[in-house]
Tab-separated table of C-alpha atoms in Angstrom:
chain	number	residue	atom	x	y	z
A	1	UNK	CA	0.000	0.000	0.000
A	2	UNK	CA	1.593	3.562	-1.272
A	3	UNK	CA	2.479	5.693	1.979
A	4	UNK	CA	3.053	9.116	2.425
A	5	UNK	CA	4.117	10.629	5.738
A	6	UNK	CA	4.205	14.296	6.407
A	7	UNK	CA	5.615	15.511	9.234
A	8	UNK	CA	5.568	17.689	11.894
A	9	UNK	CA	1.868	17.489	11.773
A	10	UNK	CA	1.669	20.908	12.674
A	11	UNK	CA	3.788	24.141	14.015
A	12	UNK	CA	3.504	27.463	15.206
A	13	UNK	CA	5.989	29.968	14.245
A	14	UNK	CA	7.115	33.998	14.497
A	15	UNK	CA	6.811	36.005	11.215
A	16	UNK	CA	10.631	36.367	9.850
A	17	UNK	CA	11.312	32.588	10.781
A	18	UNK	CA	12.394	29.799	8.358
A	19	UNK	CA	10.961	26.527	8.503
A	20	UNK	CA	11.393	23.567	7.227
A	21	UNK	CA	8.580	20.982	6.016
A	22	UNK	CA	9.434	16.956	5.709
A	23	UNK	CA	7.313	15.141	2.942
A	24	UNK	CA	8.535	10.666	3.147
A	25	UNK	CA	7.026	8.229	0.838
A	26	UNK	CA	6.602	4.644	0.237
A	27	UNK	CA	5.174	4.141	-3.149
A	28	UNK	CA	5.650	1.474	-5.886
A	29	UNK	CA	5.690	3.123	-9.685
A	30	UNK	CA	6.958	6.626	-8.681
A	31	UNK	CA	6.148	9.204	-11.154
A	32	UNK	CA	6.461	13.003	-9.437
A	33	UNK	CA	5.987	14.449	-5.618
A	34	UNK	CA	3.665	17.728	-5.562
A	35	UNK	CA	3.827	19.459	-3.005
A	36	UNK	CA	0.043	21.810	-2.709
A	37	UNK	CA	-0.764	24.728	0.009
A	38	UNK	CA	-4.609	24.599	1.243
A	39	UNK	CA	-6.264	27.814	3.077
A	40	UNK	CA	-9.776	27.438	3.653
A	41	UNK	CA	-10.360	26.352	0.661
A	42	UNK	CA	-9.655	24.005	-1.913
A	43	UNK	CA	-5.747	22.997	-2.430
A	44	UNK	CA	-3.564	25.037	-4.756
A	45	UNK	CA	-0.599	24.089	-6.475
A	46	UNK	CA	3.010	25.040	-5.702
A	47	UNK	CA	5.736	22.537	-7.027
A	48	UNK	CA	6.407	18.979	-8.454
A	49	UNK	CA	9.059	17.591	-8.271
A	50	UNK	CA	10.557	14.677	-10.547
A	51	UNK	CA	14.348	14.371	-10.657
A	52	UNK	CA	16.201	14.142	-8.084
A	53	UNK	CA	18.746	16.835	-6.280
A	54	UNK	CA	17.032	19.488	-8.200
A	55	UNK	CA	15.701	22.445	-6.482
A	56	UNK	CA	12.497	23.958	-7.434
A	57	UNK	CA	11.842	27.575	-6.109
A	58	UNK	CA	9.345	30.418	-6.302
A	59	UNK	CA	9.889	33.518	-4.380
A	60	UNK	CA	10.156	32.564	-0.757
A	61	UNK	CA	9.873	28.607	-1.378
A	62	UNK	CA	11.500	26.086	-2.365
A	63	UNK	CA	11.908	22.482	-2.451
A	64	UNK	CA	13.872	19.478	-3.072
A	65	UNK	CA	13.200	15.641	-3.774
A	66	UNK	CA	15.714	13.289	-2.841
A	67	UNK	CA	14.492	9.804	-4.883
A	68	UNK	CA	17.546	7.333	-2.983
A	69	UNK	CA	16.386	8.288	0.583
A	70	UNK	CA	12.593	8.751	-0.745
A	71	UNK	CA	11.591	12.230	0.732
A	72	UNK	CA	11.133	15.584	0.205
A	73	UNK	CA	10.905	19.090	1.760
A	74	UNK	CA	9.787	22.467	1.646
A	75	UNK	CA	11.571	25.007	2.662
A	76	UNK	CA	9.706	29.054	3.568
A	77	UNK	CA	11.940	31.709	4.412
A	78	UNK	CA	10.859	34.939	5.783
A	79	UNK	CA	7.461	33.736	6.721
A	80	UNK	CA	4.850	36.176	6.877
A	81	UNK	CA	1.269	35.717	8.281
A	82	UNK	CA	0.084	34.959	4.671
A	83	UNK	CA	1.846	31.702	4.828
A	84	UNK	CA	-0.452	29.785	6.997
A	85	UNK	CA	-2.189	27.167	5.752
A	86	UNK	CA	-1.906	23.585	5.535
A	87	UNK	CA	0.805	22.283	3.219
A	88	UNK	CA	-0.233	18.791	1.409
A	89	UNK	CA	2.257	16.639	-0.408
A	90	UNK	CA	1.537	13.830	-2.619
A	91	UNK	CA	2.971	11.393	-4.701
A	92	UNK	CA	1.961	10.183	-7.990
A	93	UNK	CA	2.811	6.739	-8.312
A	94	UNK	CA	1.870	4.581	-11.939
A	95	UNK	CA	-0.937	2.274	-11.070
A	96	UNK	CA	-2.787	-0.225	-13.474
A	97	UNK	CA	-5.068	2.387	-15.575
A	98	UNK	CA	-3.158	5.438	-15.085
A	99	UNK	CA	-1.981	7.903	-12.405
A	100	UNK	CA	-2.956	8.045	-9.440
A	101	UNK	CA	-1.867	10.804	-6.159
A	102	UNK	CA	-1.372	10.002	-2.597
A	103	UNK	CA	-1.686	12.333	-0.491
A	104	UNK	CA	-0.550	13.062	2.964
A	105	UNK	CA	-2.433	14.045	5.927
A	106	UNK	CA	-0.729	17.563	5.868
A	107	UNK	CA	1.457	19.667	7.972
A	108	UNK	CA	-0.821	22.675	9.471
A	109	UNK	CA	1.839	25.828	9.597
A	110	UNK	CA	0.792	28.744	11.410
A	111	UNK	CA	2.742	31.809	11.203
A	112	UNK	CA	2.191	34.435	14.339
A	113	UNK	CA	3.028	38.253	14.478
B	1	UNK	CA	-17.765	30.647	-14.519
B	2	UNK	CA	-14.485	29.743	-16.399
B	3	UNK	CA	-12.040	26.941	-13.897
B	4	UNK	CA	-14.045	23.914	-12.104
B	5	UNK	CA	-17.000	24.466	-10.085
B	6	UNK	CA	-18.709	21.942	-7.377
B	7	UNK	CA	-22.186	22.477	-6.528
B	8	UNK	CA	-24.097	22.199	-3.885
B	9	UNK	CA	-21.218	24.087	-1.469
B	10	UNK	CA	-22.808	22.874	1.865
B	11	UNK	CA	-25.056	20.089	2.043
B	12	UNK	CA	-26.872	18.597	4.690
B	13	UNK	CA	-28.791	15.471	4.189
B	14	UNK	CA	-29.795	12.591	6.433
B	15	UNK	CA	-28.976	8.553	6.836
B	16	UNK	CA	-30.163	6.843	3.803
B	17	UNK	CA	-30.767	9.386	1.717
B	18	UNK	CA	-29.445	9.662	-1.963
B	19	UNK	CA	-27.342	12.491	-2.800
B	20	UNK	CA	-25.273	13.681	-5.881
B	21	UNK	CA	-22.646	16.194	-5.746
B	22	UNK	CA	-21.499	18.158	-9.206
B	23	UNK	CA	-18.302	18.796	-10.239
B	24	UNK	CA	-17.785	21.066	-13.796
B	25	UNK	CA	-14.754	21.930	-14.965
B	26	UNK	CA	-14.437	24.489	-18.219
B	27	UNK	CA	-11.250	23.453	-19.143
B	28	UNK	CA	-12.157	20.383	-21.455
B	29	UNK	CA	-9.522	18.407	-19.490
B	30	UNK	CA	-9.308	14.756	-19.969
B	31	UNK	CA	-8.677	13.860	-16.370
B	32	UNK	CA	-11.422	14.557	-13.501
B	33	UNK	CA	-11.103	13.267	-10.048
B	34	UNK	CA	-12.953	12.874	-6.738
B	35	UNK	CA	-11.719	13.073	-3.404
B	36	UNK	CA	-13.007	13.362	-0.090
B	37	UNK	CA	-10.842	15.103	2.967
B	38	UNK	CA	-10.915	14.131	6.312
B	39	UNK	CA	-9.278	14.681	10.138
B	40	UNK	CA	-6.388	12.526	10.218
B	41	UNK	CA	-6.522	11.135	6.445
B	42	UNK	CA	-5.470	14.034	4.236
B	43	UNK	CA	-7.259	13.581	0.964
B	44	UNK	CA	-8.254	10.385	-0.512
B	45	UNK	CA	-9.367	9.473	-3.908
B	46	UNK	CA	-12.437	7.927	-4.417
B	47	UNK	CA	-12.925	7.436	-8.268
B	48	UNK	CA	-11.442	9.203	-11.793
B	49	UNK	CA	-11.609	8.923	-14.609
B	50	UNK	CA	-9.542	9.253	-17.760
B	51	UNK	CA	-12.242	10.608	-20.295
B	52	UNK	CA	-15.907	10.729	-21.239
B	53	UNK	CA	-17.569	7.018	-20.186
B	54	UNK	CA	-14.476	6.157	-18.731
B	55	UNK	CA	-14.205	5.657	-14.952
B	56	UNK	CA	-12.443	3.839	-12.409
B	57	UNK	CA	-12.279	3.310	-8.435
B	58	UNK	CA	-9.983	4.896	-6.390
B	59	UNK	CA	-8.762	3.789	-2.864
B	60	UNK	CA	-12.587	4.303	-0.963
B	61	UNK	CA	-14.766	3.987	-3.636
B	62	UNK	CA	-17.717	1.678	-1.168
B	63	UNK	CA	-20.727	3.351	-1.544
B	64	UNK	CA	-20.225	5.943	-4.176
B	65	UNK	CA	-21.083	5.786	-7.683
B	66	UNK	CA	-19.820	7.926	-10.522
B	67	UNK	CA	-20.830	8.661	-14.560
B	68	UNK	CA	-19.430	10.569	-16.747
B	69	UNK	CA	-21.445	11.252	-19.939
B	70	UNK	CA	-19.857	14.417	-21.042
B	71	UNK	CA	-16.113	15.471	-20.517
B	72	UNK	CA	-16.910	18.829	-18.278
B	73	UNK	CA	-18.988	16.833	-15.881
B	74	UNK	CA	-18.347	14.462	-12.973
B	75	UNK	CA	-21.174	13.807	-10.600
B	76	UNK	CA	-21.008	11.813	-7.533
B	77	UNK	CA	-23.592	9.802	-6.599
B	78	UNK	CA	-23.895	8.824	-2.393
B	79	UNK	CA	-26.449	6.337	-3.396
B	80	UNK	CA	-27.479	5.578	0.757
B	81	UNK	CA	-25.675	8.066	2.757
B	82	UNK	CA	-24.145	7.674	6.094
B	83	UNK	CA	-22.843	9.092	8.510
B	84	UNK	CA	-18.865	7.750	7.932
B	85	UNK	CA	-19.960	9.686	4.766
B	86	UNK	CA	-19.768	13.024	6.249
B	87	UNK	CA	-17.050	15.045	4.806
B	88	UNK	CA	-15.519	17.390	2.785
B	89	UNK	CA	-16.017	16.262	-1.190
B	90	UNK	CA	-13.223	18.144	-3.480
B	91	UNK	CA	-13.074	17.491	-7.138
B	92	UNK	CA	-9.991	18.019	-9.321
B	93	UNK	CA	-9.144	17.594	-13.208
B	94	UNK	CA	-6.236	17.479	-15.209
B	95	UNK	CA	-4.517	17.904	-18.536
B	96	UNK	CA	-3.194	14.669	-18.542
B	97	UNK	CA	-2.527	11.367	-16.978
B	98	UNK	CA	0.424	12.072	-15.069
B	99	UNK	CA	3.241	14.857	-14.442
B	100	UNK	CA	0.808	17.442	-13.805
B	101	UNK	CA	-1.045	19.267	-11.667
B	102	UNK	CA	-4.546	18.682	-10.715
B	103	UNK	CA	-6.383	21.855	-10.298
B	104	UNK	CA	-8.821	21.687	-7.365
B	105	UNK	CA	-12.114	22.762	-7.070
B	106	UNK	CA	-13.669	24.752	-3.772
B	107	UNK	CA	-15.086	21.921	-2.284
B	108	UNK	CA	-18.690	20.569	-1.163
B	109	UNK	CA	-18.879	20.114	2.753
B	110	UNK	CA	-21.838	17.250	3.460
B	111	UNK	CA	-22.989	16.743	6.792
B	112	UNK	CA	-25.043	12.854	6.985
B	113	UNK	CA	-27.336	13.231	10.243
């Protein structure tokens, strides 16, 4: 059974701080990680990843895949209030019939003044 | 509205009951997907499908049923509702089959009494 583990399940921090967000998987067909950021809404798309040691950014994050130690992270610098949410990562893994995500159960960031 | 749409938003319904929540999508993507979200499971999938008439289970499919007659729309059918049904429904397409995003849309929150 494909397995994605998210940790720390959630965290409070102080606008200005970095933080650092672990994504682990156990899947069988790996295809891409995608990493998505959910307010209170529906989840929106920030990265995916699919080759290893290559670092994706976009303004204030970025992330990384590591494919021989099967993880991931996400990295915010300079957090600002704006940046809390709940960060979801998934894994697309090849399954009989197509594509298919796992997600996991989300890290819940919030960032304080 | 241009994007994907879900309709009802909030929906309350009692045990036994059918219900059918809409998903719409403007894009003309191949892909659609449903997934519900709950406490301490992240998202799950619980059917795609890969085109018009084409549909498959996902990893909690019991007690759901799905059609998909045209490409923009993907209903979900709760043909008895219960309770353990109670949730938050998101539906998401894509482009393609794999490496790419699924856009999300805002989500139907059911309530089974």
């Amino acid at each position: 059974e494909d397995k994605v583990v998210q940790s720390p399940l959630s965290l409070v921090v102080h606008e200005g701080d970095t933080v650092t967000l672990n994504c682990s998987y156990e899947v069988t067909n790996f295809r891409s990680l995608l990493w998505y950021k959910q307010e209170k809404k529906a989840p929106t798309f920030l990265f995916m990843l699919t080759s290893s040691g290559i670092e994706k950014k976009s303004g204030r994050l970025s992330s990384i895949l590591d494919k021989k130690e099967l993880f991931s992270i996400l990295n915010i610098t300079a957090t600002q209030t704006g940046d809390s949410a709940i960060y979801l990562c998934a894994v697309e893994a090849h399954k009989g019939g197509g594509n298919k995500l796992t997600f996991g159960t989300g890290t819940q960031l919030k960032v304080e003044l | 509205d241009a994007g994907i749409t879900q309709s009802p938003r909030y929906k309350i319904t009692e045990t036994g009951r059918q219900v059918t929540l809409m998903c719409h999508q403007t894009w003309s993507h191949s892909y659609m997907f449903w997934y519900r979200q709950d406490l301490g499971h992240g998202l799950r999938l619980i059917y795609y499908s890969a085109a018009a008439d084409i549909t498959d289970k996902g990893e909690v499919p019991d007690g759901y049923v799905v059609s998909r007659s045209k490409t923009e729309n993907f209903p979900l059918t709760l043909e008895s509702a219960t309770r353990s049904q109670t949730s938050v429904y998101f539906c998401a397409s894509s482009v393609l089959a794999g490496y790419n995003e699924q856009f999300f849309g805002p989500g139907t929150r059911l309530t089974v009494l």
